[in-house]
Short mmCIF file of C-alpha atoms and ligand atoms in Angstrom, two decimals:
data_model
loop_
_atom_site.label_atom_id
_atom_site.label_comp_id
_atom_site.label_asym_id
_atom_site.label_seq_id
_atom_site.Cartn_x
_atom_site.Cartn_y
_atom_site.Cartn_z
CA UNK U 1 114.40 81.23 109.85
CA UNK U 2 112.08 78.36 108.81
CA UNK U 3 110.49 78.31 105.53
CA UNK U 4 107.49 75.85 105.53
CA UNK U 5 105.56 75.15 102.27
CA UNK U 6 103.34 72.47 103.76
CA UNK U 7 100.07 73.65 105.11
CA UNK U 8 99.84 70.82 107.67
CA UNK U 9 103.54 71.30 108.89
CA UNK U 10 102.64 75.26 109.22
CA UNK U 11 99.57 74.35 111.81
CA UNK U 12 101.46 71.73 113.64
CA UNK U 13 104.61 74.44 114.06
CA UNK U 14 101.96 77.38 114.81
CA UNK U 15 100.13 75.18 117.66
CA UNK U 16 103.44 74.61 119.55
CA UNK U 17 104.84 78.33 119.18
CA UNK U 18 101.25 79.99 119.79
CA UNK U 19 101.08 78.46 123.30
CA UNK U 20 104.20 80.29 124.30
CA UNK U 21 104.54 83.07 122.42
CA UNK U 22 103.00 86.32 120.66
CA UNK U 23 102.70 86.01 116.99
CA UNK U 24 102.45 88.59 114.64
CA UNK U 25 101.60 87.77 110.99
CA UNK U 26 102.88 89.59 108.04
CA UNK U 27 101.00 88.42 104.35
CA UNK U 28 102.59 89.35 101.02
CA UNK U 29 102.07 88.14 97.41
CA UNK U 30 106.15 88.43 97.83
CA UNK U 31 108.84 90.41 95.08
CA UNK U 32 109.73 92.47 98.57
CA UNK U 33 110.48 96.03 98.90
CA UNK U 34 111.20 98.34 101.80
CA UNK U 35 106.99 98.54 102.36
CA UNK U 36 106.80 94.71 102.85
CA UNK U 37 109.84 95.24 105.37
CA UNK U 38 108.72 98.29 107.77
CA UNK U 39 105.49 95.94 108.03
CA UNK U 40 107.78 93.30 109.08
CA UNK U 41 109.78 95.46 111.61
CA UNK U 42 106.73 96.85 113.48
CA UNK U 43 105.98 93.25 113.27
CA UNK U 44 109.19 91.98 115.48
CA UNK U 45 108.70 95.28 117.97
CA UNK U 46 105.12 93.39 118.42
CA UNK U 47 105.07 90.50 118.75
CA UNK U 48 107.74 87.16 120.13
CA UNK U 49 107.24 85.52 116.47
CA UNK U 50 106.76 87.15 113.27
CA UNK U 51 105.53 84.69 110.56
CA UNK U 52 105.57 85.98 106.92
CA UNK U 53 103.38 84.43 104.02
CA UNK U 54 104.80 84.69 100.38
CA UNK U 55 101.72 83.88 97.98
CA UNK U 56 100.56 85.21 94.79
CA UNK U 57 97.22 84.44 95.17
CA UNK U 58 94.94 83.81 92.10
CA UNK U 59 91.81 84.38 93.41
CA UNK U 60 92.57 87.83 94.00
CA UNK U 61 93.64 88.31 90.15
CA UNK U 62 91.09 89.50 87.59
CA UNK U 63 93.08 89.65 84.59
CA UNK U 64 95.29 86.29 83.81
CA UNK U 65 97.93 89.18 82.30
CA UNK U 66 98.30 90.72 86.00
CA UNK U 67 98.84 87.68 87.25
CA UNK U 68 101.15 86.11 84.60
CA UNK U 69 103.42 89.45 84.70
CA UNK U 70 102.92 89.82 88.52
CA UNK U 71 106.86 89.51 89.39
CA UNK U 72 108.83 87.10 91.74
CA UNK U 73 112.12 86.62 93.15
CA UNK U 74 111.49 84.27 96.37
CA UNK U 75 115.92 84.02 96.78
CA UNK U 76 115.81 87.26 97.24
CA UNK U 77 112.61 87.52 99.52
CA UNK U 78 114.03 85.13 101.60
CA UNK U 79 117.68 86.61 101.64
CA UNK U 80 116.15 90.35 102.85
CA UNK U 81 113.39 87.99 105.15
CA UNK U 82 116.16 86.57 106.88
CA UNK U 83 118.40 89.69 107.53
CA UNK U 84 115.25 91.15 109.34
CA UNK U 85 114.98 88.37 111.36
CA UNK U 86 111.83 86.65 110.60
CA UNK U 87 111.26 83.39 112.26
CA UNK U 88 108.64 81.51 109.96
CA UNK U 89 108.20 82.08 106.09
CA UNK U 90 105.10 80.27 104.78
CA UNK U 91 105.10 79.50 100.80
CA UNK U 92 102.54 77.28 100.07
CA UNK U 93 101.18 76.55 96.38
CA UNK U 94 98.24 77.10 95.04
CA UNK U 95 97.10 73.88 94.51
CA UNK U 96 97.94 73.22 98.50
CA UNK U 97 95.76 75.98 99.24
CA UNK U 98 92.87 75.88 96.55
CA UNK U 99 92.21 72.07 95.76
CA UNK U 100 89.95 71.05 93.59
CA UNK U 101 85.99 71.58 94.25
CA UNK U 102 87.45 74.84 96.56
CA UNK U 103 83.66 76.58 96.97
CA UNK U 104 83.69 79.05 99.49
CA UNK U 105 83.36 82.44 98.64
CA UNK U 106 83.73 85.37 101.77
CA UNK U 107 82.82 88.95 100.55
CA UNK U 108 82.69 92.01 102.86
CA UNK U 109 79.49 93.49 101.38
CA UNK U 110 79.20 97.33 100.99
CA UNK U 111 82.61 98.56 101.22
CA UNK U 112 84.37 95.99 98.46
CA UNK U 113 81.79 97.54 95.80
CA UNK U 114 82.86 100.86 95.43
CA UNK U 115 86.78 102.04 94.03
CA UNK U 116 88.97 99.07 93.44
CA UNK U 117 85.80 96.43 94.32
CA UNK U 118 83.81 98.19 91.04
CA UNK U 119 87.19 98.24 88.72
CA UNK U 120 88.68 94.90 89.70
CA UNK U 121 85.35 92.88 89.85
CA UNK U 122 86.17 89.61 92.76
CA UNK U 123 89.46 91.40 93.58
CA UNK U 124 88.21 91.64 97.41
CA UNK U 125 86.08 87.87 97.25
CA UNK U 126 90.04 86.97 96.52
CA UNK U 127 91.67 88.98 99.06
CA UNK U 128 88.76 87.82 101.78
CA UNK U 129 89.14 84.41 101.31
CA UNK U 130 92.68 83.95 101.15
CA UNK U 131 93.50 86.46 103.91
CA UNK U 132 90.72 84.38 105.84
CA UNK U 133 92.66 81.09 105.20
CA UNK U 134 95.62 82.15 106.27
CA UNK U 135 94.61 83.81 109.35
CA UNK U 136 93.32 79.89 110.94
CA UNK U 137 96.56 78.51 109.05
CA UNK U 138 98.81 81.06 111.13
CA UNK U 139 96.18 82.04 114.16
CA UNK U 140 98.49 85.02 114.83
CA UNK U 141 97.32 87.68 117.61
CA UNK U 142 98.58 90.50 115.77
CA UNK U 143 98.25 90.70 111.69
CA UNK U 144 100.06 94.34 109.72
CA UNK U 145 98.88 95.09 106.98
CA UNK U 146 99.58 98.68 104.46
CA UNK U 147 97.86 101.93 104.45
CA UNK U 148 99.45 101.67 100.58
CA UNK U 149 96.41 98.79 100.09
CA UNK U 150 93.86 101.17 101.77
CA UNK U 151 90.51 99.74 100.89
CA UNK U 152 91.65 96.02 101.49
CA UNK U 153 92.63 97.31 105.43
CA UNK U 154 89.54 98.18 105.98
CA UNK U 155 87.80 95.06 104.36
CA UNK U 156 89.58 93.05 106.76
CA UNK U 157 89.38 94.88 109.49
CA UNK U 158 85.08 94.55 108.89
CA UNK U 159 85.82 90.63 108.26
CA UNK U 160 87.90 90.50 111.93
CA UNK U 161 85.27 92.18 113.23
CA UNK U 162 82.26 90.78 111.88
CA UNK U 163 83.22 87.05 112.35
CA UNK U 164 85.00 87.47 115.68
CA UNK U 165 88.23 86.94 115.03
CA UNK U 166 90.41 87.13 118.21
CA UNK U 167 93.05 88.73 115.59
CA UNK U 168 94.21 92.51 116.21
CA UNK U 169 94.75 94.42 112.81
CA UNK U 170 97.59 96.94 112.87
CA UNK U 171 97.80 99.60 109.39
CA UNK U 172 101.12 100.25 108.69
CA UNK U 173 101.72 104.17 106.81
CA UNK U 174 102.87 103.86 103.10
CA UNK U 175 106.72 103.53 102.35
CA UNK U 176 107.63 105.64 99.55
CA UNK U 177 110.63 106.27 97.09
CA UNK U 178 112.43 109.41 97.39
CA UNK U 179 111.05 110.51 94.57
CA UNK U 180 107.08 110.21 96.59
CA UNK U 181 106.49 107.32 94.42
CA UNK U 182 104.36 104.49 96.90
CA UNK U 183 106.45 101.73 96.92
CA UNK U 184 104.89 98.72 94.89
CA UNK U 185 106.11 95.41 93.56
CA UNK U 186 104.36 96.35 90.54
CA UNK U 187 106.87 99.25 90.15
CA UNK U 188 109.74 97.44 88.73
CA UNK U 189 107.31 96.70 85.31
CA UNK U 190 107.57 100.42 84.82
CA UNK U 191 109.96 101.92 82.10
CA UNK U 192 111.84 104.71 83.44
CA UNK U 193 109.99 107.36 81.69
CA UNK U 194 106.72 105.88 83.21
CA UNK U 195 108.68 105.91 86.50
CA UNK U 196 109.01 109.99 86.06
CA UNK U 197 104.88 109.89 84.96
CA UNK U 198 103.87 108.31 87.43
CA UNK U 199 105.04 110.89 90.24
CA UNK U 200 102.03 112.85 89.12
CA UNK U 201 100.13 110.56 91.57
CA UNK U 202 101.51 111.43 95.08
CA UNK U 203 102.80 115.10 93.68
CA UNK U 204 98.60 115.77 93.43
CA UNK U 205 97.83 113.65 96.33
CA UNK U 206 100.25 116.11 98.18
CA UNK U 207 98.62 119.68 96.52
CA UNK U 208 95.43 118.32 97.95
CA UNK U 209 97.08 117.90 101.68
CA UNK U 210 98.89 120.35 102.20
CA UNK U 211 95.53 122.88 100.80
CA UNK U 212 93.46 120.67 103.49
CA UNK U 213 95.65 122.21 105.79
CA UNK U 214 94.52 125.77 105.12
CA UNK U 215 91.85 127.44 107.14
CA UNK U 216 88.00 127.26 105.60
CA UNK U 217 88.96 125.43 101.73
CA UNK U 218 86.30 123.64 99.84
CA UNK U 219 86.62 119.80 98.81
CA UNK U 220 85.60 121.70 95.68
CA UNK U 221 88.91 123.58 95.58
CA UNK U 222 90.79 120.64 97.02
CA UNK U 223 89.53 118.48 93.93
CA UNK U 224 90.64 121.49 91.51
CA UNK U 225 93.67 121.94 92.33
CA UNK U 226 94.60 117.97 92.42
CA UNK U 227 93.02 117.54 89.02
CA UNK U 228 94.76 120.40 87.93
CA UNK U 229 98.23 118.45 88.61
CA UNK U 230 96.79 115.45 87.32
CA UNK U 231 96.00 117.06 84.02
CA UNK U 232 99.34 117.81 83.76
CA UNK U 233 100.58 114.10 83.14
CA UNK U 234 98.33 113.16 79.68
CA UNK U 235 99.97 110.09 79.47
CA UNK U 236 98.20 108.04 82.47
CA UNK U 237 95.00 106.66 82.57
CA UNK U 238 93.05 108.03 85.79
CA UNK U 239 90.66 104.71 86.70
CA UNK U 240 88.98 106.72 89.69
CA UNK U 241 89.70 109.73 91.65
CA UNK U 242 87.41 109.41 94.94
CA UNK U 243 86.73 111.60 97.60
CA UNK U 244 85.28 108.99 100.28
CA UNK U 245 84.75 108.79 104.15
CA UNK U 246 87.76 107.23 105.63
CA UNK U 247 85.72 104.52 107.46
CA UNK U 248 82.56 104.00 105.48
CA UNK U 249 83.87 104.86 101.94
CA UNK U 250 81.01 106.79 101.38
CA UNK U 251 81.19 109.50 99.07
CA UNK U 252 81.51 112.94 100.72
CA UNK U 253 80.22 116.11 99.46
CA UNK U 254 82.02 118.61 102.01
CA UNK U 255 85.09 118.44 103.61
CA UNK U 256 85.82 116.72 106.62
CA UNK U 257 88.93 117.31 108.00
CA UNK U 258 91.48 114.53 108.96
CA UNK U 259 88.34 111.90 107.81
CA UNK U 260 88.61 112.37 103.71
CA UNK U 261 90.16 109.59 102.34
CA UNK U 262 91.40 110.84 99.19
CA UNK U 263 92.38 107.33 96.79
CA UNK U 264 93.37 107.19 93.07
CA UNK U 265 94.06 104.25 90.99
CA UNK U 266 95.32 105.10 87.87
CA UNK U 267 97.32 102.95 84.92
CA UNK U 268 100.35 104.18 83.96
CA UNK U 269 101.31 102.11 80.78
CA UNK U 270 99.85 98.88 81.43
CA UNK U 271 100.42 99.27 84.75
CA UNK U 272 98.11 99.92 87.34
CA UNK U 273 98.79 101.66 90.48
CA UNK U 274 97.16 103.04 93.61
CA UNK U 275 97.94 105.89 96.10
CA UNK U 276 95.71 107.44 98.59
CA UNK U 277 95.87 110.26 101.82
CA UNK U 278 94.02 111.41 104.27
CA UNK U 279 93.29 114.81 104.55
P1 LIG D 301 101.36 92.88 98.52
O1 LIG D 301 102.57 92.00 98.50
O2 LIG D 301 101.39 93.95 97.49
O3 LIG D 301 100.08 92.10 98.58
O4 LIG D 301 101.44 93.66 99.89
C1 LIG D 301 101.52 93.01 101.12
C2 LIG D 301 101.30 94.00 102.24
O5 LIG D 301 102.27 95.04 102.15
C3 LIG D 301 99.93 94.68 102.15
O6 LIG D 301 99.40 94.81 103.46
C4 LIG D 301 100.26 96.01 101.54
O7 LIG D 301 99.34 97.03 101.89
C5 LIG D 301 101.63 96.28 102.14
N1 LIG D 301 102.36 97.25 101.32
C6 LIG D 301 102.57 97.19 99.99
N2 LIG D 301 103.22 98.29 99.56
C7 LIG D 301 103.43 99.06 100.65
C8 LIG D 301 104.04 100.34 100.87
N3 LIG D 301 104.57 101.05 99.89
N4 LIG D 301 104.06 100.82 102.13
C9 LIG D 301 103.50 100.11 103.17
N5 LIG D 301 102.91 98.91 103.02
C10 LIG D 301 102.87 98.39 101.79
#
């Protein structure tokens, strides 16, 4: 495995191994967890070359406290990176990647404004332009990203398509802890009682699926019963509760089955914390 923190050395090694070989591309803002990885392994049944980026990116922060607490443990990232087999780990700096006088901006226009775009205000300009970078840095074929991250998939699935990129985008389902928590480096800043509140999340989400699956319900009596659970956990802080189109992110009035995106974002102590389904 070759970790390169030069941008320059990473294009010189991509050139050579592109000609040869199919390269699948795997970004993280790093701390690893068993989400990062299955993203990883569906890379390596893809692709010849799997190529992982490790960068908390600032750009995509918009509270200096998220990003100052955001955690890190690259010995480890590269210790599990390693065991799966990864051929090329990229770990540039920030200062390699956003010089001074950086300018460009790349936003995704209607579907960054609504749910995370309209709580975490230049969240997606961050995730756009960074993603953006690294896709000419690494020029993979193949990039896997997580259904966990739900919005951002499709954002840059509209940004491949809109600018042409000759990049296919692969969503990889959401890994979650036994106990249905999503899997999130974020986790590990939650105290153990939080741990237990926070279940509340996918315990709802899953009320609301498993209802979608009876014959003739209501999205009103789908969004009953899942605020009904909700309710049940005073201690978080819902931020939005949406019932959207899974491609357009529009809001739906009636139910449409297997297209509802259903995505909450809630803090749980100072934590913040997303889950979604599709029902
Ligand atoms: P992050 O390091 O949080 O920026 O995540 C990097 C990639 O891993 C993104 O494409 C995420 O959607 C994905 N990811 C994060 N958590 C999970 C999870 N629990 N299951 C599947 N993919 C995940």
């Amino acid at each position: 495995m070759q970790v390169v923190k030069s941008l320059k050395a990473l294009q010189a090694r991509m050139i050579k191994l592109r000609n040869q070989n199919k390269i699948a591309f795997v970004p993280t803002m790093g701390f690893l967890h068993e989400g990062h990885l299955s993203l990883v392994r569906l890379a390596k049944k893809k692709a010849d070359i799997v190529v992982v980026s490790i960068f908390v990116n600032p750009k995509q922060f918009n509270q200096k406290s998220d990003l100052k607490n955001y955690p890190k443990n690259l010995k480890n990232d590269l210790s599990l990176l390693k065991k799966e087999g990864v051929d090329v780990v990229f770990t540039p700096t920030a200062e390699s990647l956003y010089p001074e006088n950086f300018q460009t901006q790349i936003t995704v226009e209607k579907i960054s404004k609504n749910l995370c775009g309209q709580s975490r205000p230049g969240h997606f300009e961050g995730v756009a332009v960074i993603v953006l970078k690294l896709f000419h840095l690494v020029q993979p074929h193949i990039a896997i990203f997580g259904q966990k991250d739900y919005q951002q998939s499709l954002i840059i699935q509209q940004l491949v398509k809109d600018l042409n990129l000759p990049i296919q985008i692969l969503i990889a389902p959401i890994v979650r802890e036994k106990s249905g928590l999503a899997m999130s480096s974020r986790n590990v800043r939650l105290s153990e009682v939080e741990r237990q509140q926070a279940l509340v999340l996918f315990s709802s989400l899953k009320i609301a699926k498993s209802l979608s699956r009876k014959k003739s319900v209501t999205l009103f009596e789908i969004r009953k019963a899942l605020q009904k659970q909700l309710k049940k956990q005073k201690s978080i802080r819902i931020d939005y509760l949406e019932f959207r189109h899974k491609k357009t992110l529009e809001k739906i009035k009636v139910y449409q089955k297997g297209k509802t995106l259903i995505a909450i974002a809630a803090y749980v102590g100072k934590v913040r914390l997303i889950d979604n389904v599709i029902i």
